[in-house]
Short mmCIF file of C-alpha atoms (C1' of nucleotides) in Angstrom, two decimals:
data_model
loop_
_atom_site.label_atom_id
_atom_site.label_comp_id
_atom_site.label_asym_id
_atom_site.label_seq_id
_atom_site.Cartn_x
_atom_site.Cartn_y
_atom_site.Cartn_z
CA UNK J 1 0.00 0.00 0.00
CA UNK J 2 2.35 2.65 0.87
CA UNK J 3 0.54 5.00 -1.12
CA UNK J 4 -3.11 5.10 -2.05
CA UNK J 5 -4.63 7.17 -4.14
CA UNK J 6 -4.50 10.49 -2.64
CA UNK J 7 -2.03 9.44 -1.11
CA UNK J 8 -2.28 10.57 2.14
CA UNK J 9 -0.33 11.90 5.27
CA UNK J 10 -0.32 8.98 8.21
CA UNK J 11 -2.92 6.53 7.32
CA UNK J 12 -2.21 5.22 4.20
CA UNK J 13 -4.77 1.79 4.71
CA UNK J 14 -8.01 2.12 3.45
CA UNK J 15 -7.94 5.63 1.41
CA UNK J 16 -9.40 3.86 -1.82
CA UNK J 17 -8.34 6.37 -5.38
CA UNK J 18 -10.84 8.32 -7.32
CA UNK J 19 -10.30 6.71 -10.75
CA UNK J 20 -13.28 4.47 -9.73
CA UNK J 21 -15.56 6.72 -7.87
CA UNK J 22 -14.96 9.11 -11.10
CA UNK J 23 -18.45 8.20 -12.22
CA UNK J 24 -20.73 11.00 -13.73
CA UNK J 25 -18.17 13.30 -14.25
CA UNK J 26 -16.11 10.35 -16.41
CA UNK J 27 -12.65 11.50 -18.10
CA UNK J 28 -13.96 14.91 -18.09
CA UNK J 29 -11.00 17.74 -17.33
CA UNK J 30 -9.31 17.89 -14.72
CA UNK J 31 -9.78 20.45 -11.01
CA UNK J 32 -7.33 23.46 -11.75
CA UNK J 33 -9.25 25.86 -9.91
CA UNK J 34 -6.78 25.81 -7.39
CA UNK J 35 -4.20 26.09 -9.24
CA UNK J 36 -5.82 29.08 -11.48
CA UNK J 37 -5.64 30.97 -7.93
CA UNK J 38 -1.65 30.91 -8.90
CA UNK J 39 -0.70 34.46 -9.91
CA UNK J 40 2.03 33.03 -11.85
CA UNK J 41 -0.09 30.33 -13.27
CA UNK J 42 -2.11 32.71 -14.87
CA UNK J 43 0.01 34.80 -15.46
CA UNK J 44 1.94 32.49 -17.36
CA UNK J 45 -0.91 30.41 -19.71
CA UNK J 46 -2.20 34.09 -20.69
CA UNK J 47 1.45 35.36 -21.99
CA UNK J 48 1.69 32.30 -23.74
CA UNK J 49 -1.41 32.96 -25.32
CA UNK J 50 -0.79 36.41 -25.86
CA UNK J 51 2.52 36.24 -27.82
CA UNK J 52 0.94 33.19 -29.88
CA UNK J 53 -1.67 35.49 -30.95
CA UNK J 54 1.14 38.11 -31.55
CA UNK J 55 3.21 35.97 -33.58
CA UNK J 56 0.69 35.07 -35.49
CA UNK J 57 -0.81 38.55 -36.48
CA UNK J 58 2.84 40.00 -37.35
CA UNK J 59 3.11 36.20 -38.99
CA UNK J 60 3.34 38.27 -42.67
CA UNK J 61 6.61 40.06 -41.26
CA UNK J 62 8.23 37.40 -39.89
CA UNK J 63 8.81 39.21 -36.17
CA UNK J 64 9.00 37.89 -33.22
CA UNK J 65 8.25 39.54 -30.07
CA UNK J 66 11.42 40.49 -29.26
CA UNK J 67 12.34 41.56 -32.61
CA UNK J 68 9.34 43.80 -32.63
CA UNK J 69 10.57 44.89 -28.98
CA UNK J 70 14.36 45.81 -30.74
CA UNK J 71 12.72 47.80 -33.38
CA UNK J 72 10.51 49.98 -31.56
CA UNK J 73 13.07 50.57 -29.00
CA UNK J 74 15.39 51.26 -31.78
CA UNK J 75 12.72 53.94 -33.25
CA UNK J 76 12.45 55.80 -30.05
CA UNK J 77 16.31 55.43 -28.86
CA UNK J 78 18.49 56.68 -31.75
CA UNK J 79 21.81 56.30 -30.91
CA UNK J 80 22.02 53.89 -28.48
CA UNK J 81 24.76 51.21 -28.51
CA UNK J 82 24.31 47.56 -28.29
CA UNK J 83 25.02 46.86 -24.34
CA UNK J 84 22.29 49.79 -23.66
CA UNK J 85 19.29 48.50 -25.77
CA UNK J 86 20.46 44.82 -24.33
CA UNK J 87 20.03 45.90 -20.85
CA UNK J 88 17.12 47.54 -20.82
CA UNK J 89 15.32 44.41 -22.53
CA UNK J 90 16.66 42.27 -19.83
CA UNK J 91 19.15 40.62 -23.04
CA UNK J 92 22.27 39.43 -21.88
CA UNK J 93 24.72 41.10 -24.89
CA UNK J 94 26.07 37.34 -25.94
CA UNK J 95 22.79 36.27 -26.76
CA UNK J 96 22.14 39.78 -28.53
CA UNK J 97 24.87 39.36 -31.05
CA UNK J 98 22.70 36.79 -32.89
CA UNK J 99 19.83 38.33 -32.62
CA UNK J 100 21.35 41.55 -34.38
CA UNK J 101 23.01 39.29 -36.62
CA UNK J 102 19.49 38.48 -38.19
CA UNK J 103 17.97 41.81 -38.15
CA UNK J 104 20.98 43.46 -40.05
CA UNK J 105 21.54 40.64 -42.38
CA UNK J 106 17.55 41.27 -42.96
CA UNK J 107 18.44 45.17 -43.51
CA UNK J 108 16.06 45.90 -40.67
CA UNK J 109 19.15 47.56 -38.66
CA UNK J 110 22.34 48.09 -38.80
CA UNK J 111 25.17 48.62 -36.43
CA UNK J 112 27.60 52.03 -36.36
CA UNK J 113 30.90 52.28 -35.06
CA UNK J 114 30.83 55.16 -32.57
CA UNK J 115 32.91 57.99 -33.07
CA UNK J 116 33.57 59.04 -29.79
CA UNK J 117 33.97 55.31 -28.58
CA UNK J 118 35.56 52.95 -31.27
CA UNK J 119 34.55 49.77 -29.03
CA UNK J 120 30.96 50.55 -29.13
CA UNK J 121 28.00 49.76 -31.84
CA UNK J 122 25.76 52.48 -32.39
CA UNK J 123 22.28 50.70 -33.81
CA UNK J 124 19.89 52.04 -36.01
CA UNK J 125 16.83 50.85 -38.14
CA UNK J 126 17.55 51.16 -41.57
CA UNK J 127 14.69 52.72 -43.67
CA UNK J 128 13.02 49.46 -44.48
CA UNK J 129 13.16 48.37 -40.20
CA UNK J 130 11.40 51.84 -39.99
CA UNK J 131 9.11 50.71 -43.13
CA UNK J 132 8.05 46.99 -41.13
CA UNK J 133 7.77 48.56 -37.64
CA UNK J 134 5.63 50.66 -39.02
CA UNK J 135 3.59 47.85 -40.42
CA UNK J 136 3.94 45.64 -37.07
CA UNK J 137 2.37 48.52 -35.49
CA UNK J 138 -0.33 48.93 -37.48
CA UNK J 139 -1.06 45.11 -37.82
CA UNK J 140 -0.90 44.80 -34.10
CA UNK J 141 -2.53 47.32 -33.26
CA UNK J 142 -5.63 46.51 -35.27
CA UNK J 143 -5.72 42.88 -35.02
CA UNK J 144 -3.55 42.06 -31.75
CA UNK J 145 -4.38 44.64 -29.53
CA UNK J 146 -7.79 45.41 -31.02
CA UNK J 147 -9.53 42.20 -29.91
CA UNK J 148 -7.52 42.34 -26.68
CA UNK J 149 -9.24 45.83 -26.27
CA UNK J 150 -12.84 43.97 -27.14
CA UNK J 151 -12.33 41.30 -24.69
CA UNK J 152 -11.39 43.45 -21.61
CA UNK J 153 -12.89 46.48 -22.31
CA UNK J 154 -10.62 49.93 -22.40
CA UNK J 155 -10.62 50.63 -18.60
CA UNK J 156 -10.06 47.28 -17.49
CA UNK J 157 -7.25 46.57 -20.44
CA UNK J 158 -5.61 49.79 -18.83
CA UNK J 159 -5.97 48.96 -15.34
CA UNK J 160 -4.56 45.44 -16.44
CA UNK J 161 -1.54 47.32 -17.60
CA UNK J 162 -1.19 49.46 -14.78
CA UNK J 163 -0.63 46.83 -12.41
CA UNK J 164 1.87 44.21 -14.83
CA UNK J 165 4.08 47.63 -15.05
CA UNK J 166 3.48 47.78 -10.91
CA UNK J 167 4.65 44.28 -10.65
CA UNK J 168 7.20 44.24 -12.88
CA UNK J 169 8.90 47.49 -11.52
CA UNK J 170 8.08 47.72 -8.17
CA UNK J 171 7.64 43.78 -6.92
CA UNK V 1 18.89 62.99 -46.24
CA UNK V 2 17.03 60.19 -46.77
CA UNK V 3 17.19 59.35 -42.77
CA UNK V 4 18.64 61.63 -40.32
CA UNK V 5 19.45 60.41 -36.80
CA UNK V 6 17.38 57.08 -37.35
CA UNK V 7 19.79 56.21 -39.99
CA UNK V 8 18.29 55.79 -43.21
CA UNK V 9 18.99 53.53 -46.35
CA UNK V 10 21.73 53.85 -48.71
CA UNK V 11 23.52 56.70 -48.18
CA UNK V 12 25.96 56.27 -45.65
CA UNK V 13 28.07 59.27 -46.09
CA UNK V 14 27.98 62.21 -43.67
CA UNK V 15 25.29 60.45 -41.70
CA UNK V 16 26.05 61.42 -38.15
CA UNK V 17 24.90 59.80 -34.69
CA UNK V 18 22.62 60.95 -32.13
CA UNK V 19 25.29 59.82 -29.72
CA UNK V 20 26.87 63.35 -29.65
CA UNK V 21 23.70 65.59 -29.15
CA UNK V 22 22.42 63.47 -25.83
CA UNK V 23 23.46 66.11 -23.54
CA UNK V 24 21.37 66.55 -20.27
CA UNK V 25 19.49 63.35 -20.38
CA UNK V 26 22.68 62.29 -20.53
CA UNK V 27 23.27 58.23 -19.85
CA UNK V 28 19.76 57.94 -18.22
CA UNK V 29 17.66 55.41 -18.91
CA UNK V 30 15.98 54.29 -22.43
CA UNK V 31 12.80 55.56 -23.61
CA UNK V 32 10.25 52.90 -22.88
CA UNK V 33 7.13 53.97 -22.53
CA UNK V 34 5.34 53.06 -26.15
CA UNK V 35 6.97 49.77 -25.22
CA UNK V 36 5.80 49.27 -22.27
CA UNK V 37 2.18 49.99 -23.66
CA UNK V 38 2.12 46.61 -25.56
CA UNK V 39 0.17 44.14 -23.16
CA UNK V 40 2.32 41.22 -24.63
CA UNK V 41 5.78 42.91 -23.32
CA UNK V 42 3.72 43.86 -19.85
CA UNK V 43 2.77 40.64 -19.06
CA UNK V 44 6.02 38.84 -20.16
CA UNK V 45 8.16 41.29 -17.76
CA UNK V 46 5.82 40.38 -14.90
CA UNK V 47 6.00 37.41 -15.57
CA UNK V 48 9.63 36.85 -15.28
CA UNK V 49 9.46 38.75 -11.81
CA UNK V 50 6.80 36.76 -10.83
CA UNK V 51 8.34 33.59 -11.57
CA UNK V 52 11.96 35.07 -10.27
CA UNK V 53 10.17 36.03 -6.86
CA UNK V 54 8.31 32.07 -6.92
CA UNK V 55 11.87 30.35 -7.64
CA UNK V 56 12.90 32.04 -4.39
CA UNK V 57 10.67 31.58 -2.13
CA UNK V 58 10.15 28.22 -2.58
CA UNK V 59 14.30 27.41 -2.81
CA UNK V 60 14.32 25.77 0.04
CA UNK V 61 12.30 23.05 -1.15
CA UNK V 62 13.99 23.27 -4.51
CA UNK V 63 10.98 23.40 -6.64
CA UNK V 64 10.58 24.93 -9.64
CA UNK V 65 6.82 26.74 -11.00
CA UNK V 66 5.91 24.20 -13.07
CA UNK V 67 6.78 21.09 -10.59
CA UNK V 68 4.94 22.92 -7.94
CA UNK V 69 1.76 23.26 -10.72
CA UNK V 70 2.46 19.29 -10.87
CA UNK V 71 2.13 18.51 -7.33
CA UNK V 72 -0.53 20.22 -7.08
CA UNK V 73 -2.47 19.03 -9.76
CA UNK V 74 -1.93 15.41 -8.33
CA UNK V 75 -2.89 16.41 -5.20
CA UNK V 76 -6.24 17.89 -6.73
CA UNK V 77 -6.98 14.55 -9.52
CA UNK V 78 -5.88 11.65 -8.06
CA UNK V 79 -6.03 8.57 -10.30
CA UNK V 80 -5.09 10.66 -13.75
CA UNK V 81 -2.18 9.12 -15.94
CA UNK V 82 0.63 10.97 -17.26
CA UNK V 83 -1.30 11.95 -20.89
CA UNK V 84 -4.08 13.74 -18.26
CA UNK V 85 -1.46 15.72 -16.31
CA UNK V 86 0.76 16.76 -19.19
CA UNK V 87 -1.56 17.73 -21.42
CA UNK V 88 -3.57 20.03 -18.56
CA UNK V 89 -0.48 22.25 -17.79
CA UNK V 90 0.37 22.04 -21.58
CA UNK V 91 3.54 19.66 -21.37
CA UNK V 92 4.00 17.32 -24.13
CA UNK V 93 3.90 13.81 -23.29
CA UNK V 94 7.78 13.06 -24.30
CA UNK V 95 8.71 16.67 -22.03
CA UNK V 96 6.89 15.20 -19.07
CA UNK V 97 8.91 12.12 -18.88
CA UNK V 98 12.06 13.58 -17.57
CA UNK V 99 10.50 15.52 -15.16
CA UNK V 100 8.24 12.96 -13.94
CA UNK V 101 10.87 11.10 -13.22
CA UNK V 102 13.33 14.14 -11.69
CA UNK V 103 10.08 13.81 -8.69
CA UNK V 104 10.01 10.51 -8.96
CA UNK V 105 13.59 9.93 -8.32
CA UNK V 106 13.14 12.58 -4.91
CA UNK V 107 10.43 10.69 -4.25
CA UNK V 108 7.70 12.99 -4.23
CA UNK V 109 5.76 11.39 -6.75
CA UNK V 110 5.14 7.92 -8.57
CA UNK V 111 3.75 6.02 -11.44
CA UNK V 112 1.75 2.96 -10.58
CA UNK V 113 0.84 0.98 -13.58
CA UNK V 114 -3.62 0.96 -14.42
CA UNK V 115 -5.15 -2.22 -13.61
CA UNK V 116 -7.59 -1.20 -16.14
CA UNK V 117 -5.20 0.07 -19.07
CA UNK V 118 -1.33 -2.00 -18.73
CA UNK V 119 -0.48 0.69 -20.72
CA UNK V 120 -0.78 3.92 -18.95
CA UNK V 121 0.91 5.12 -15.25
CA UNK V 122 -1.40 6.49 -12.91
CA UNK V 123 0.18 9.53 -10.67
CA UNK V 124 0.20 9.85 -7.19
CA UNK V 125 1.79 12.14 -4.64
CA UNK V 126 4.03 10.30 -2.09
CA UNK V 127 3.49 11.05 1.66
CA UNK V 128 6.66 13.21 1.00
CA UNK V 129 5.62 14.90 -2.17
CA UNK V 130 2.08 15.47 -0.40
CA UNK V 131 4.10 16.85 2.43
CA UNK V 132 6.61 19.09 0.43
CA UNK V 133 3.45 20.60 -1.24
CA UNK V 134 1.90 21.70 1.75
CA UNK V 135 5.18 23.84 2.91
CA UNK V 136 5.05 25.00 -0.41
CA UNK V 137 2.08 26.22 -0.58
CA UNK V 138 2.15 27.86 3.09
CA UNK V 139 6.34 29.56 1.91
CA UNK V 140 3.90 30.53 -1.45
CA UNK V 141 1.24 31.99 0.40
CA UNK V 142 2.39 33.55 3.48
CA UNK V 143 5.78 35.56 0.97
CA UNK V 144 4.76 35.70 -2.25
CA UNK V 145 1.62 36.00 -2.95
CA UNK V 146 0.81 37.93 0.34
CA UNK V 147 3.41 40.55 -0.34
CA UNK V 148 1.66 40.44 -4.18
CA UNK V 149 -1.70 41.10 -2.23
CA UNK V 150 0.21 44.30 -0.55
CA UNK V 151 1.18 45.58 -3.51
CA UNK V 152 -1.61 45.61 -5.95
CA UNK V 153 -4.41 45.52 -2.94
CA UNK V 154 -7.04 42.47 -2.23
CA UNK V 155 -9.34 43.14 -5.12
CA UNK V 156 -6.83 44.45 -7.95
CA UNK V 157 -5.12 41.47 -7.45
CA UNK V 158 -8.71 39.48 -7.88
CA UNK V 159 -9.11 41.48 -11.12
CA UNK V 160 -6.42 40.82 -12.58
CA UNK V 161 -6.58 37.38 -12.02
CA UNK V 162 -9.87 36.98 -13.55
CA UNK V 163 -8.63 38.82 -16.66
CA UNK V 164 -5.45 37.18 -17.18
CA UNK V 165 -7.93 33.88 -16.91
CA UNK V 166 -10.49 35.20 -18.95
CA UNK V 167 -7.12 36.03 -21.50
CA UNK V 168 -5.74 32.45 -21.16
CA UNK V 169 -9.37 30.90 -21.93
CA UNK V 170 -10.61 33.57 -24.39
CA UNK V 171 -8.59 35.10 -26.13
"C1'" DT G 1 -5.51 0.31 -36.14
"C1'" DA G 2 -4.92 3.59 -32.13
"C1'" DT G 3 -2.95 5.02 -27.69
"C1'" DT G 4 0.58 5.29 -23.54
"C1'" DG G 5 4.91 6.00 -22.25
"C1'" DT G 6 9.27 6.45 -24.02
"C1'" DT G 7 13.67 7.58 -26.73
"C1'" DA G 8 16.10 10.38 -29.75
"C1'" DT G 9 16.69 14.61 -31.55
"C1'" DA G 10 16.59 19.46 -32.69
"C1'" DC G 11 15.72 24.20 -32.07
"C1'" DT G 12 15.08 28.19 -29.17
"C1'" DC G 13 16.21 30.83 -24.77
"C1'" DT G 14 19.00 31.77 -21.30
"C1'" DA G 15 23.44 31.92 -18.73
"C1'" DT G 16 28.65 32.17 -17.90
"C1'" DA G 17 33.54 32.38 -19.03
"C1'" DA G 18 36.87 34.14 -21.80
"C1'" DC G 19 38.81 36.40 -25.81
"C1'" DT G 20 39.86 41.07 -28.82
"C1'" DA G 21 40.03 45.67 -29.40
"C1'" DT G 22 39.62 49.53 -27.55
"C1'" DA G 23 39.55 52.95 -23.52
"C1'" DT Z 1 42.48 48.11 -15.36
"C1'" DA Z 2 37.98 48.25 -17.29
"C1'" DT Z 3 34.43 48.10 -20.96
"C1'" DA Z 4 32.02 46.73 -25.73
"C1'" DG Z 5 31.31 43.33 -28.70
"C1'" DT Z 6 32.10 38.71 -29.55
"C1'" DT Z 7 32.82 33.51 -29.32
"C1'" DA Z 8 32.12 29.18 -27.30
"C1'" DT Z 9 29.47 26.51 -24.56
"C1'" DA Z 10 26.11 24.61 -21.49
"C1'" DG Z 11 21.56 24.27 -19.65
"C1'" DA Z 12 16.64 24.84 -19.66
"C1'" DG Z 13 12.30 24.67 -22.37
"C1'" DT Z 14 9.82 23.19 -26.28
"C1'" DA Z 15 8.82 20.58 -30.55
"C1'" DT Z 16 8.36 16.30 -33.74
"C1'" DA Z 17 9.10 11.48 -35.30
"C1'" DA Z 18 9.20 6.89 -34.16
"C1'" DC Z 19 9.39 2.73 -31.36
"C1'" DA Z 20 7.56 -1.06 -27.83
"C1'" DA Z 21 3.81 -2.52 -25.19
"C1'" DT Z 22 -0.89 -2.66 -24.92
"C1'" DA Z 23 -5.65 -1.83 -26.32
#
DNA sequence: TATTGTTATACTCTATAACTATA
DNA sequence: TATAGTTATAGAGTATAACAATA
């Protein structure tokens, strides 16, 4: 015996297993309630689902999310080097070299030696990075984020927000 | 001209870098903001927090999220097989195998073979794995979520649980 | 024939050490 | 000496095909 079925603390004798009591409710799914009461259960089946939907929207330009992160912080951070845009996306810079690698050799950046500091890259989107951002944008925006704003409703898709940013800064 | 400080496209010439006119802002931090407006990179960066935060709380017991979502799914559907489990918290079957038998091997869990089917392995929580659970879930509750419940307040946190559900079902 | 658990395998992400060229 | 970009590498996580045992 050892075990039963639930497997219990002290008595493990008689405690019979709920594969045969299962009766009405057959091979239907499983309890997860509890487990839905997770904050980073939740949290982490809905990004999932979020960046699948993403990925599939921006599907046409062939961006991931993080790609689509690079770009836009590219857009609004001209003349940043490599190590800085890195950081702030929580990228460690050897697994950013790659990841640049790509985007230049798709002509969606490119890097700059610095003037002022010949060890550093400056990075900029190239006219046609500008040109798919913009696109991304506008894809996600109506598609993505559209039907996001649908199913939550405006004030509750902001207060959503307002709270990931308060966890994610201040927790 | 084609691009100024973005960079632009072909002509590379006398294109000079924004690096030189940051003055005041100086080395501060990177503009963010539009960024942080996309739910997608919102919920991924709380996530990692979240998940960050879990990982140490629970170190003592050594358990990662997802074998904590494991143990507690046994404890919650006794008699399910290893197909059931998996494919609730979204692990495929081959994936599950090594981590099934990571618990199995610290004897938290094990796989008893059906009566019923030869070829499945029903899961059940040891008396240890039942037992390592329950000081999880008190280290869980009584650090991380409750100083989660301090920051965001009783019923934010319930609303945004019930949106990052309705999100993970609905969307 | 179909399904359960499994192996093998591959591809992405993430993480660390160490090299080079500059400073 | 310290820093920026890079290489090499290793470890998670995730994905698919295919096999043995069983149905």
């Amino acid at each position: 015996m050892a075990v039963s079925r639930t497997m219990g603390a002290g008595t493990a004798k008689g405690k019979r297993i709920a594969v045969v009591s299962r009766h009405a409710e057959a091979d239907a799914s499983l309890e997860v309630d509890q487990l839905s009461q997770y904050l980073g259960y939740s949290l982490k089946r809905a990004q999932l689902r979020i960046f699948d939907d993403f990925i599939h929207c921006v599907a046409p330009l062939q961006l991931t999310p993080a790609q689509f992160a690079v770009l836009l912080l590219l857009e609004k951070n001209p003349g940043r080097n490599q190590t800085e845009i890195a950081r702030t996306l929580g990228i460690l810079r050897p697994n950013f070299v790659a990841m640049l690698d790509e985007l230049e050799s798709r002509d969606l950046c490119l890097r700059v030696r610095s003037d002022n500091d010949r060890r550093s890259h400056i990075l900029a989107l190239t006219e046609k990075g500008a040109a798919i951002l913009a696109r991304a944008k506008k894809l996600i925006g109506t598609k993505h984020e559209a039907r996001l704003r649908e199913l939550l409703g405006d004030d509750n898709r902001a207060l959503l927000l307002a709270m990931l940013e308060k966890i994610a800064r201040e927790f």
